[in-house]
PDB file of C-alpha atoms in Angstrom:
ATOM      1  CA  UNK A 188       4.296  28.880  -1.592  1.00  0.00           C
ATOM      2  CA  UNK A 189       6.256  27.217   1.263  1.00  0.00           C
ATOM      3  CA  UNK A 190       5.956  23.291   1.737  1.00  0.00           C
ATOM      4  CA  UNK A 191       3.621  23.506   4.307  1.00  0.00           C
ATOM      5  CA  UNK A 192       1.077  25.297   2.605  1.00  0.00           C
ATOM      6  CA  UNK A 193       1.104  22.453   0.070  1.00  0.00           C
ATOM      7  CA  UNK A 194      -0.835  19.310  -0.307  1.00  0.00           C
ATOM      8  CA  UNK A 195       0.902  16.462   1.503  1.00  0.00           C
ATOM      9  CA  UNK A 196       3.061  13.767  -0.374  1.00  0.00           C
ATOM     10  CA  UNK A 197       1.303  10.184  -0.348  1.00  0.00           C
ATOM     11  CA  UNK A 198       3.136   7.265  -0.657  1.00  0.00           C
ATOM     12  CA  UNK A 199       0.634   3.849  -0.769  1.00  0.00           C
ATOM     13  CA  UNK A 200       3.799   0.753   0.160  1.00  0.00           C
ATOM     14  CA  UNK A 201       2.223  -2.795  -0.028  1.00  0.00           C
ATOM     15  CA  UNK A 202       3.944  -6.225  -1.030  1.00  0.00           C
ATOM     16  CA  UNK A 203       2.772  -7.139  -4.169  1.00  0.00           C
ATOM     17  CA  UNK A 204       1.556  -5.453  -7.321  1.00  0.00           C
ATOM     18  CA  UNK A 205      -2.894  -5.206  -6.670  1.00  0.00           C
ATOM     19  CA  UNK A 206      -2.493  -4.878  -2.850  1.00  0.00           C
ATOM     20  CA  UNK A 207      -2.225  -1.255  -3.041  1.00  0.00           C
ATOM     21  CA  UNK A 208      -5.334  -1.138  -5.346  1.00  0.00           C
ATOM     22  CA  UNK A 209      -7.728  -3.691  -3.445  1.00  0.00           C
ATOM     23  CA  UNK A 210      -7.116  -2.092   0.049  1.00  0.00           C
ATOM     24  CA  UNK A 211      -6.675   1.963  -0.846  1.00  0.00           C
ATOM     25  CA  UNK A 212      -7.022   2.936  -4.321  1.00  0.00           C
ATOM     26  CA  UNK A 213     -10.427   4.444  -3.386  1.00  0.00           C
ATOM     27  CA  UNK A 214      -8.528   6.644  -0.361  1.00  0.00           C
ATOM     28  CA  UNK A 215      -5.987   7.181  -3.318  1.00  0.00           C
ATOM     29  CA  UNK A 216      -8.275   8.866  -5.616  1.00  0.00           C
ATOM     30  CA  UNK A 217      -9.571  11.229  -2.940  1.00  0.00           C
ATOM     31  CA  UNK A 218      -6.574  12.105  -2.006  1.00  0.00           C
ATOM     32  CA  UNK A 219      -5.574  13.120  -5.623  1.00  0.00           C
ATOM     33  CA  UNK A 220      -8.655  15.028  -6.107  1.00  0.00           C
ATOM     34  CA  UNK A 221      -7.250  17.098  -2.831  1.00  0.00           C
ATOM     35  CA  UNK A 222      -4.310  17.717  -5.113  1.00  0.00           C
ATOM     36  CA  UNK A 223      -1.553  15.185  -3.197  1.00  0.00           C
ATOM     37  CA  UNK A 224       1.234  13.579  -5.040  1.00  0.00           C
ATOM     38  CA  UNK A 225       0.943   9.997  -4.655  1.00  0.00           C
ATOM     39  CA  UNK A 226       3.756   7.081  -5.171  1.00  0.00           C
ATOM     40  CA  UNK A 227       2.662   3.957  -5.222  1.00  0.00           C
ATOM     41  CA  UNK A 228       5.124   1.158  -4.166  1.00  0.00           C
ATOM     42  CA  UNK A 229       5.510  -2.726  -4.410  1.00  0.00           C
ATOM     43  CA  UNK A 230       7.915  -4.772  -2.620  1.00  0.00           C
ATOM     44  CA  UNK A 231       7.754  -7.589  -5.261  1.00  0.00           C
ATOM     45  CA  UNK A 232       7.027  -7.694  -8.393  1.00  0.00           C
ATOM     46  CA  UNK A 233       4.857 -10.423  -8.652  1.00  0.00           C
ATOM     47  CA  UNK A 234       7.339 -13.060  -9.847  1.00  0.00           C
ATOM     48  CA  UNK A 235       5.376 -16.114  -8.274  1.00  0.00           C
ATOM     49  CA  UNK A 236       2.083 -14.670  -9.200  1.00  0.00           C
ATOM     50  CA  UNK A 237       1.552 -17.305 -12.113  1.00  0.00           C
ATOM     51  CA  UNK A 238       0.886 -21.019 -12.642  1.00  0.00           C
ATOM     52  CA  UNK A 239       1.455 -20.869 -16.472  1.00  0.00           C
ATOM     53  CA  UNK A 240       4.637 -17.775 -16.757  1.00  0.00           C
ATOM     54  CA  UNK A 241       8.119 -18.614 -15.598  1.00  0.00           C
ATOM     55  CA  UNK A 242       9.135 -15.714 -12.641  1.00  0.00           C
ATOM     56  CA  UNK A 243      10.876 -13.562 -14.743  1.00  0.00           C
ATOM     57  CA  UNK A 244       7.919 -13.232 -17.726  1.00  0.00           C
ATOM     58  CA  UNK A 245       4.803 -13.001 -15.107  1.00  0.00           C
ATOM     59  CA  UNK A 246       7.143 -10.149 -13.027  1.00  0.00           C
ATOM     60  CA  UNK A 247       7.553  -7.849 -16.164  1.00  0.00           C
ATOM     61  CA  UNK A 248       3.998  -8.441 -16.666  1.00  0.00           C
ATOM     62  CA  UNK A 249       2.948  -7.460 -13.215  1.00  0.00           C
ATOM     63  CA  UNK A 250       5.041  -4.679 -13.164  1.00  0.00           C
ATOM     64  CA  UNK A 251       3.528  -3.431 -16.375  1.00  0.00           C
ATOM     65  CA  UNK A 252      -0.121  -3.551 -14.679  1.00  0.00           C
ATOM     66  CA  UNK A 253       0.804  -1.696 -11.941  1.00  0.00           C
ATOM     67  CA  UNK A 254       2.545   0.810 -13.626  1.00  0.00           C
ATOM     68  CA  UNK A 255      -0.973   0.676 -15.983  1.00  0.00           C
ATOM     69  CA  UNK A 256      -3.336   1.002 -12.631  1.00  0.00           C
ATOM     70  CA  UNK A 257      -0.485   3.960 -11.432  1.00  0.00           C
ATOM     71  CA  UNK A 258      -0.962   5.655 -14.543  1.00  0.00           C
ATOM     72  CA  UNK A 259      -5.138   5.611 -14.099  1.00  0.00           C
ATOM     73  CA  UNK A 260      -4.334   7.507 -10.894  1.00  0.00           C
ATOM     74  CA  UNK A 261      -1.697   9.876 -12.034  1.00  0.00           C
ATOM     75  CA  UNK A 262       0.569   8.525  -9.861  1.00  0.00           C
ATOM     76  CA  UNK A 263       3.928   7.471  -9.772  1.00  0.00           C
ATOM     77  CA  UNK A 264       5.195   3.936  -9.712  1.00  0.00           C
ATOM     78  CA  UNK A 265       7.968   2.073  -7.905  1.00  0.00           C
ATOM     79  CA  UNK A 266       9.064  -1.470  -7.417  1.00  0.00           C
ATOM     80  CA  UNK A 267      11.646  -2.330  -5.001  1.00  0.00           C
ATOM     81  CA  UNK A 268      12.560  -5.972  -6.538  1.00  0.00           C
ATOM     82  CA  UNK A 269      11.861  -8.081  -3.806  1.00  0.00           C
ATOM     83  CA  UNK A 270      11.040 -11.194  -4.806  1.00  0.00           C
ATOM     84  CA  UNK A 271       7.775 -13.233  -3.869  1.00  0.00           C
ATOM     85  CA  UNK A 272       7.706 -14.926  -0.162  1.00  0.00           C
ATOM     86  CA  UNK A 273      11.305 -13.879   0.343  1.00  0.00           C
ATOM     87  CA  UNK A 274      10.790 -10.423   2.124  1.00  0.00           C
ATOM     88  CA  UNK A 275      12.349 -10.903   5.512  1.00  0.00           C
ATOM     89  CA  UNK A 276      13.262  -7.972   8.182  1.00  0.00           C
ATOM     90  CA  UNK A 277      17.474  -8.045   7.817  1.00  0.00           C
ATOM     91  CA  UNK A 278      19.365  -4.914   6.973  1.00  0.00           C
ATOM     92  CA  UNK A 279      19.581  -4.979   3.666  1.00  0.00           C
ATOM     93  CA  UNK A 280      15.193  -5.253   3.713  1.00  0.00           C
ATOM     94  CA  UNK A 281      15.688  -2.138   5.698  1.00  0.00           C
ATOM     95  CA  UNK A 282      18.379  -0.106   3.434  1.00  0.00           C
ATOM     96  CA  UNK A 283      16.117  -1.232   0.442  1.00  0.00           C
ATOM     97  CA  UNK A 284      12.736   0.118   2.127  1.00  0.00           C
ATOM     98  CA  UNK A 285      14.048   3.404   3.525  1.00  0.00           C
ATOM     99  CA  UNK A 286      15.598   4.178   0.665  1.00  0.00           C
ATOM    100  CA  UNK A 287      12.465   3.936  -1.178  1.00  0.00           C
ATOM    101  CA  UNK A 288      10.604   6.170   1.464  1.00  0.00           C
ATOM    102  CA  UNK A 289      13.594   8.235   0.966  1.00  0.00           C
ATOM    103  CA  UNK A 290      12.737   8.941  -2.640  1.00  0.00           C
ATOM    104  CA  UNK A 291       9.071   9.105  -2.256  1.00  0.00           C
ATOM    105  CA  UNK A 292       9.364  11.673   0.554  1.00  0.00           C
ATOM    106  CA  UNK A 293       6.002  11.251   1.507  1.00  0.00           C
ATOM    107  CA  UNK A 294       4.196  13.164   4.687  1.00  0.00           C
ATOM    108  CA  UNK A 295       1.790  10.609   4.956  1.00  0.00           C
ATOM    109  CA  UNK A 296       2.910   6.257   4.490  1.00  0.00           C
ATOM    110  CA  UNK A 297      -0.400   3.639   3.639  1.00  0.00           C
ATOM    111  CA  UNK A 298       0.963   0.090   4.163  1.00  0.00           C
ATOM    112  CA  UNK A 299       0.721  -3.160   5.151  1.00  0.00           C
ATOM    113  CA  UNK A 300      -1.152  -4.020   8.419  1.00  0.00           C
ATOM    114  CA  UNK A 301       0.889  -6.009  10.738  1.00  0.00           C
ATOM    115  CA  UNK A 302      -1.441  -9.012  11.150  1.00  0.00           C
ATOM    116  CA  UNK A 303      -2.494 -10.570   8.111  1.00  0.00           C
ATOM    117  CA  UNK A 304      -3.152 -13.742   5.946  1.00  0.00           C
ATOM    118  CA  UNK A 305       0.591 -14.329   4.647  1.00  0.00           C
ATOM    119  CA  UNK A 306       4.161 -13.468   5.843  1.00  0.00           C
ATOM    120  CA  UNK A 307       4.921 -11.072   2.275  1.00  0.00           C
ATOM    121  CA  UNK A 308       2.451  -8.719   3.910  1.00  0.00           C
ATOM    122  CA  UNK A 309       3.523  -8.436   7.512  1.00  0.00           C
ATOM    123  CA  UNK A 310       7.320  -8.393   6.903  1.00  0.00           C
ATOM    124  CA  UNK A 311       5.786  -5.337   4.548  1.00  0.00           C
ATOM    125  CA  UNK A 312       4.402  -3.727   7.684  1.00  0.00           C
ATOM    126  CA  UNK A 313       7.644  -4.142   9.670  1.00  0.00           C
ATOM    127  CA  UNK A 314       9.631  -2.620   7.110  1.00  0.00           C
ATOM    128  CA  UNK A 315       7.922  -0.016   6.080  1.00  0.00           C
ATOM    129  CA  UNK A 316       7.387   1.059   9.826  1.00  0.00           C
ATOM    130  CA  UNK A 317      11.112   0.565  10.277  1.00  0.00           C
ATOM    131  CA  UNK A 318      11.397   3.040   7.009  1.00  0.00           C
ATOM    132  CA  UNK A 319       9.752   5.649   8.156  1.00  0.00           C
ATOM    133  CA  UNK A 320      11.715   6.009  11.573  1.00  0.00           C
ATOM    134  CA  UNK A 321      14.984   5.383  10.010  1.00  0.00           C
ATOM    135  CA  UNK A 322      14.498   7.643   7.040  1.00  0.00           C
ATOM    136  CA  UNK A 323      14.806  11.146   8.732  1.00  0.00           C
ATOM    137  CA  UNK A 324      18.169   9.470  10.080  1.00  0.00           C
ATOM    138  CA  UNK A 325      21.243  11.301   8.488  1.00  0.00           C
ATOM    139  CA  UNK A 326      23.546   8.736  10.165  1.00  0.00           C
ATOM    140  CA  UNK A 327      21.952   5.806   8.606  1.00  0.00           C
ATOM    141  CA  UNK A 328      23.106   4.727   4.967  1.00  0.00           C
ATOM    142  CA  UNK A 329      20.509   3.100   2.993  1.00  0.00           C
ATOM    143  CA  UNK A 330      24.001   1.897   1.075  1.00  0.00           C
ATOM    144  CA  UNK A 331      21.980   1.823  -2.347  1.00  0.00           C
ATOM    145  CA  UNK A 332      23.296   3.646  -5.786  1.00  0.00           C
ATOM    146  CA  UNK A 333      22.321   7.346  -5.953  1.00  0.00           C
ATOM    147  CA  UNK A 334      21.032   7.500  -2.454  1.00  0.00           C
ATOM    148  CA  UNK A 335      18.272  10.029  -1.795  1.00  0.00           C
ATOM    149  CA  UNK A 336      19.119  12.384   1.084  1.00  0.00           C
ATOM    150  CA  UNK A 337      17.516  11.968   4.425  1.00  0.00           C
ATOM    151  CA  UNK A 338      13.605  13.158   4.948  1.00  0.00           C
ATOM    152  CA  UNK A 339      13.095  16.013   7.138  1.00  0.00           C
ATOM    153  CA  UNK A 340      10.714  13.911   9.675  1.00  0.00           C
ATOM    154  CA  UNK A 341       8.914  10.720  10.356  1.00  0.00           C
ATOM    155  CA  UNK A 342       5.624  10.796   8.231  1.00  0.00           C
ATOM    156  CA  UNK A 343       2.241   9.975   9.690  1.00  0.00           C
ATOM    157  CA  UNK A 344       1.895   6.184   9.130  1.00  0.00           C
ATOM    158  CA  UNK A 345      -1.499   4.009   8.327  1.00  0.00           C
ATOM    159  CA  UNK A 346      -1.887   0.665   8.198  1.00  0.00           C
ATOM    160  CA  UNK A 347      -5.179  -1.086   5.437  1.00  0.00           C
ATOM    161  CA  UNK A 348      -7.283  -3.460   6.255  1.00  0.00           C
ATOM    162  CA  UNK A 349      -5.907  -7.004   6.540  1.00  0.00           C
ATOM    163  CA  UNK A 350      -7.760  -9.370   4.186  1.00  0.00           C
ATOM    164  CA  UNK A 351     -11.299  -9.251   4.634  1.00  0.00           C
ATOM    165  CA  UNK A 352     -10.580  -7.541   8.231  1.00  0.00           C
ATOM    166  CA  UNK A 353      -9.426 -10.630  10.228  1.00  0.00           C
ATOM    167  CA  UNK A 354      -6.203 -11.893  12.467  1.00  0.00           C
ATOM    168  CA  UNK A 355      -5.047 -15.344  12.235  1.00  0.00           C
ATOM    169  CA  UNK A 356      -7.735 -16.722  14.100  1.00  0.00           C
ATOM    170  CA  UNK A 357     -10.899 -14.908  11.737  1.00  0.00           C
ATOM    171  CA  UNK A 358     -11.254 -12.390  14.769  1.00  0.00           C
ATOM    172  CA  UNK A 359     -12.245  -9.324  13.591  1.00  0.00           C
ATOM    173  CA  UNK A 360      -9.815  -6.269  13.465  1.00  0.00           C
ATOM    174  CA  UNK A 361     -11.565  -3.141  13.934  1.00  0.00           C
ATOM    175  CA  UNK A 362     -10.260  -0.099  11.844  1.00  0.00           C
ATOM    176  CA  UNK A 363      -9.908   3.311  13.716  1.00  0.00           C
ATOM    177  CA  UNK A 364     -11.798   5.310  11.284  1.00  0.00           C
ATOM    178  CA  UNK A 365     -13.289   4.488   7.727  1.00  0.00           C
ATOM    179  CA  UNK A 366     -13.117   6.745   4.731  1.00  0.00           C
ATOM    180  CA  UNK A 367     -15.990   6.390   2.605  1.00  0.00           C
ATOM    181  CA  UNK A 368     -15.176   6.143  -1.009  1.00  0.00           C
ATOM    182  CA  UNK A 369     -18.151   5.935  -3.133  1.00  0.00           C
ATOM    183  CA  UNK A 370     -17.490   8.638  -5.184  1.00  0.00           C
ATOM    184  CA  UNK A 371     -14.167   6.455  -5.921  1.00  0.00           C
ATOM    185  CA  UNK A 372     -15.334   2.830  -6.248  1.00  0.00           C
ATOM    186  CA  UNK A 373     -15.493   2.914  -9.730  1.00  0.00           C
ATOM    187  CA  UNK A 374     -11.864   4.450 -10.149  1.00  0.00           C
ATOM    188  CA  UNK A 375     -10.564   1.845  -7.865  1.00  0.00           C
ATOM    189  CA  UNK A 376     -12.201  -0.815  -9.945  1.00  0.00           C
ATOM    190  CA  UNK A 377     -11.235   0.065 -12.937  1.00  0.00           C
ATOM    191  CA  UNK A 378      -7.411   0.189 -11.530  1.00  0.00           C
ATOM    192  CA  UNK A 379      -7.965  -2.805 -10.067  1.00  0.00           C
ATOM    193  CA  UNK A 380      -9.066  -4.249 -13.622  1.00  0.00           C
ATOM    194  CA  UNK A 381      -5.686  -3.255 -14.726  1.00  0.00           C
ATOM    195  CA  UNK A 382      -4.040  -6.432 -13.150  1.00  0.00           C
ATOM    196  CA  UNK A 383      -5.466  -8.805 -15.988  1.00  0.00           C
ATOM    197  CA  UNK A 384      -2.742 -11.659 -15.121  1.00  0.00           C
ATOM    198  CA  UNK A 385      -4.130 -11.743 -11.440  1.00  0.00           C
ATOM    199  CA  UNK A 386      -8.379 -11.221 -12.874  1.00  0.00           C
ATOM    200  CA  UNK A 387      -7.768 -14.008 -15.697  1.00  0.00           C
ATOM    201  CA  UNK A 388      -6.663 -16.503 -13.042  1.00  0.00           C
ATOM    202  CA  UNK A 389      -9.462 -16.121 -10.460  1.00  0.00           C
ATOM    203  CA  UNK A 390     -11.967 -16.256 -13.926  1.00  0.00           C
ATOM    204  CA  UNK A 391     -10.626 -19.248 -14.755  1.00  0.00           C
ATOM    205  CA  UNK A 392     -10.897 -20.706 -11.041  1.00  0.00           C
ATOM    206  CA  UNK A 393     -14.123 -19.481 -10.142  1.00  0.00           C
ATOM    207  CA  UNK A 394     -16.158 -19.055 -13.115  1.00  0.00           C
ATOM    208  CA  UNK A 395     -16.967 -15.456 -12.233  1.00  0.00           C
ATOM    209  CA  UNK A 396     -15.137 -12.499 -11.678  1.00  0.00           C
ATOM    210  CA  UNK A 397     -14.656 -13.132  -8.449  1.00  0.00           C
ATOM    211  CA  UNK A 398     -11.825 -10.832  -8.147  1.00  0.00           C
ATOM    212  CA  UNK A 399     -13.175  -7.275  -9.067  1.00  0.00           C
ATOM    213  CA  UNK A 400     -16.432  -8.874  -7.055  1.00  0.00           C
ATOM    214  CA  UNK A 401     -14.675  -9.289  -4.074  1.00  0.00           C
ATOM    215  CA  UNK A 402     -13.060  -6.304  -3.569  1.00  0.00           C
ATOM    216  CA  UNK A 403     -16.338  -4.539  -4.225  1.00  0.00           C
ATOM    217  CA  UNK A 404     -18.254  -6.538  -1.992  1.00  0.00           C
ATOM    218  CA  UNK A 405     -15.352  -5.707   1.061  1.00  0.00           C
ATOM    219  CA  UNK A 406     -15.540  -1.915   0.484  1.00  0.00           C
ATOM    220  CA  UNK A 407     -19.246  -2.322   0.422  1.00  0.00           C
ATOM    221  CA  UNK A 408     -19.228  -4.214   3.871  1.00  0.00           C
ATOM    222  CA  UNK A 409     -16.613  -1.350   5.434  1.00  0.00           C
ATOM    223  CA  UNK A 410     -19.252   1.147   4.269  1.00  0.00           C
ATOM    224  CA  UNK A 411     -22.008  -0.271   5.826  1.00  0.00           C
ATOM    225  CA  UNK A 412     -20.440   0.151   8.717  1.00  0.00           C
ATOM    226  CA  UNK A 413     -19.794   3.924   8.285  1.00  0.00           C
ATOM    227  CA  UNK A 414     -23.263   4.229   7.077  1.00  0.00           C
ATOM    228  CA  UNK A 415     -22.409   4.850   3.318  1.00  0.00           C
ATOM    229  CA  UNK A 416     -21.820   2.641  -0.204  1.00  0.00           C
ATOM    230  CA  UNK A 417     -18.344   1.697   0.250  1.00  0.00           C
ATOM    231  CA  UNK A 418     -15.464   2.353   2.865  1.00  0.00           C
ATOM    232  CA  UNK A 419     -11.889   1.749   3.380  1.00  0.00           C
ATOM    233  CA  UNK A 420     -10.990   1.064   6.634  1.00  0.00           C
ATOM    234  CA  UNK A 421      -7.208   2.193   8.298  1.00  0.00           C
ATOM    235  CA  UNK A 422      -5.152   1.905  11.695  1.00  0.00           C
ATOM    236  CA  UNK A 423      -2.848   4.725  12.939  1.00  0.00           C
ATOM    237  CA  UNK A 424       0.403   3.659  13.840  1.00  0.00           C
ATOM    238  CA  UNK A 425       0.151   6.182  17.034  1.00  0.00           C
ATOM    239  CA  UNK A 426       3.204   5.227  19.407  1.00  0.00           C
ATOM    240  CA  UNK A 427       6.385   6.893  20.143  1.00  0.00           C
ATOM    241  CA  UNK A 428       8.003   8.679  17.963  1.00  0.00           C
ATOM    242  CA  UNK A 429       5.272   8.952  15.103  1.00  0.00           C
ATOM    243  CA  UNK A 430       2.833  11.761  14.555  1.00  0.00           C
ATOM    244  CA  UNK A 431      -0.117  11.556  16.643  1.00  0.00           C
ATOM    245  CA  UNK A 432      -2.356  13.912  15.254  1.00  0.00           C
ATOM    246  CA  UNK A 433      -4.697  11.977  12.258  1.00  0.00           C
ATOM    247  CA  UNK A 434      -3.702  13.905   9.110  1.00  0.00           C
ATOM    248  CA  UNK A 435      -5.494  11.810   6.589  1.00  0.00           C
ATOM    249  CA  UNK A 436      -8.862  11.744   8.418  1.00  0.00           C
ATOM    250  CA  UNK A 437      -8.220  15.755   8.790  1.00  0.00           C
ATOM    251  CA  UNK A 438      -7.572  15.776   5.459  1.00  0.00           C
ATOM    252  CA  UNK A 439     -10.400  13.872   3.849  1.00  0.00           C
ATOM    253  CA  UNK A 440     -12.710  15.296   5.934  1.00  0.00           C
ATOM    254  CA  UNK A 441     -11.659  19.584   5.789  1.00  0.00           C
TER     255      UNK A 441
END
């Protein structure tokens, strides 16, 4: 069977380990029922992501619960090593990021949308668009150990909801199309579970799980708005040179 004939290759790219899981696990799991490989990616691995671990204990236990919500998936796992609130748009951001798309060699990029609540996340966005135009580049060195070759062309690029759908300002940022996930939720939860350093904290700060609760309660307000339980909403990166066409909603919806 020639590559074309096959399903596409997903990679999911956000900044820190539960990003991927809060804004697309549910897209995730219909994707992997459509028989997709999926990669999912974190800049960082968490290293600030504790009040009680030193950086170097909470990031090995990050990285073990998103290798833990990866597994869930049966999907592949990758850290780039970032570390928290340093990922800034220089060269070597951009080496380390295409190199990543590189080896994931997806047809289809989730990330990052470029407005959101905290720098980690947009400088995500940036890159990762960056990536995907500089990846099919054979000119351009990634200048990392064992560099994967070139991909053969830019992949169609999405961008997740920011957090809880606003800009800077709480205006609202409308998604171009919503995937309805309700057959999913409770996959996404339970990967979402997986992140037990990030679920513990919020307990002990709320009093409730306010963490699992509030993703559920955001997918359930995106669905409402498609008319069904829960939704994840995305944005297209459309302009010039990227694919135009909408391959994800095609696919999700053959």
């Amino acid at each position: 069977m020639s590559d074309e004939h096959l399903p596409p290759r997903i990679l999911a790219i956000h900044a820190h380990p539960d990003d991927v899981e809060i804004q697309c696990a549910g897209t995730l799991a219909l994707l992997k029922e459509q028989g997709c490989q999926i990669t999912i990616a974190t800049m960082t691995a968490g290293d600030c992501g504790s009040a009680e671990m030193g950086p170097e204990e909470i990031a090995r236990v990050r990285r073990g619960e998103a290798q833990a919500a990866a597994d869930l998936l049966g999907a592949d796992y990758m850290c780039l090593e970032f570390r928290d609130f340093c990922i800034i748009i220089d060269h070597e951001g951009r080496r380390k990021t295409t190199e990543a798309v590189r080896r994931a060699r997806p047809d289809i990029v989730l990330t990052a949308p470029p407005v959101d609540y905290m720098s980690d996340h947009e400088m995500t966005s940036r890159l990762v668009r960056d990536a995907c135009f500089m990846a099919p580049a054979p000119n351009y060195s990634t200048e990392q150990w064992d560099p994967a070759p070139p991909i053969d062309a830019i992949p169609h690029l999405y961008y997740t909801d920011s957090v809880e759908g606003i800009d800077w300002f709480g205006n609202d940022i409308p998604p171009d199309f919503i995937v309805d996930i309700s057959r999913s939720i409770d996959l996404k939860q339970e990967m979402l579970a997986c992140h037990a350093s990030q679920r513990n904290w919020l307990l002990r700060q709320h009093g409730i799980d306010e963490y699992l609760e509030s993703s559920r309660r955001w997918s359930a307000a995106r669905g409402q708005q498609k008319g069904v339980a829960y939704g994840e909403g995305f944005r297209q990166h459309s302009g010039h040179p990227y694919p135009g066409d909408n391959r994800l909603w095609e696919l999700l919806n053959s």
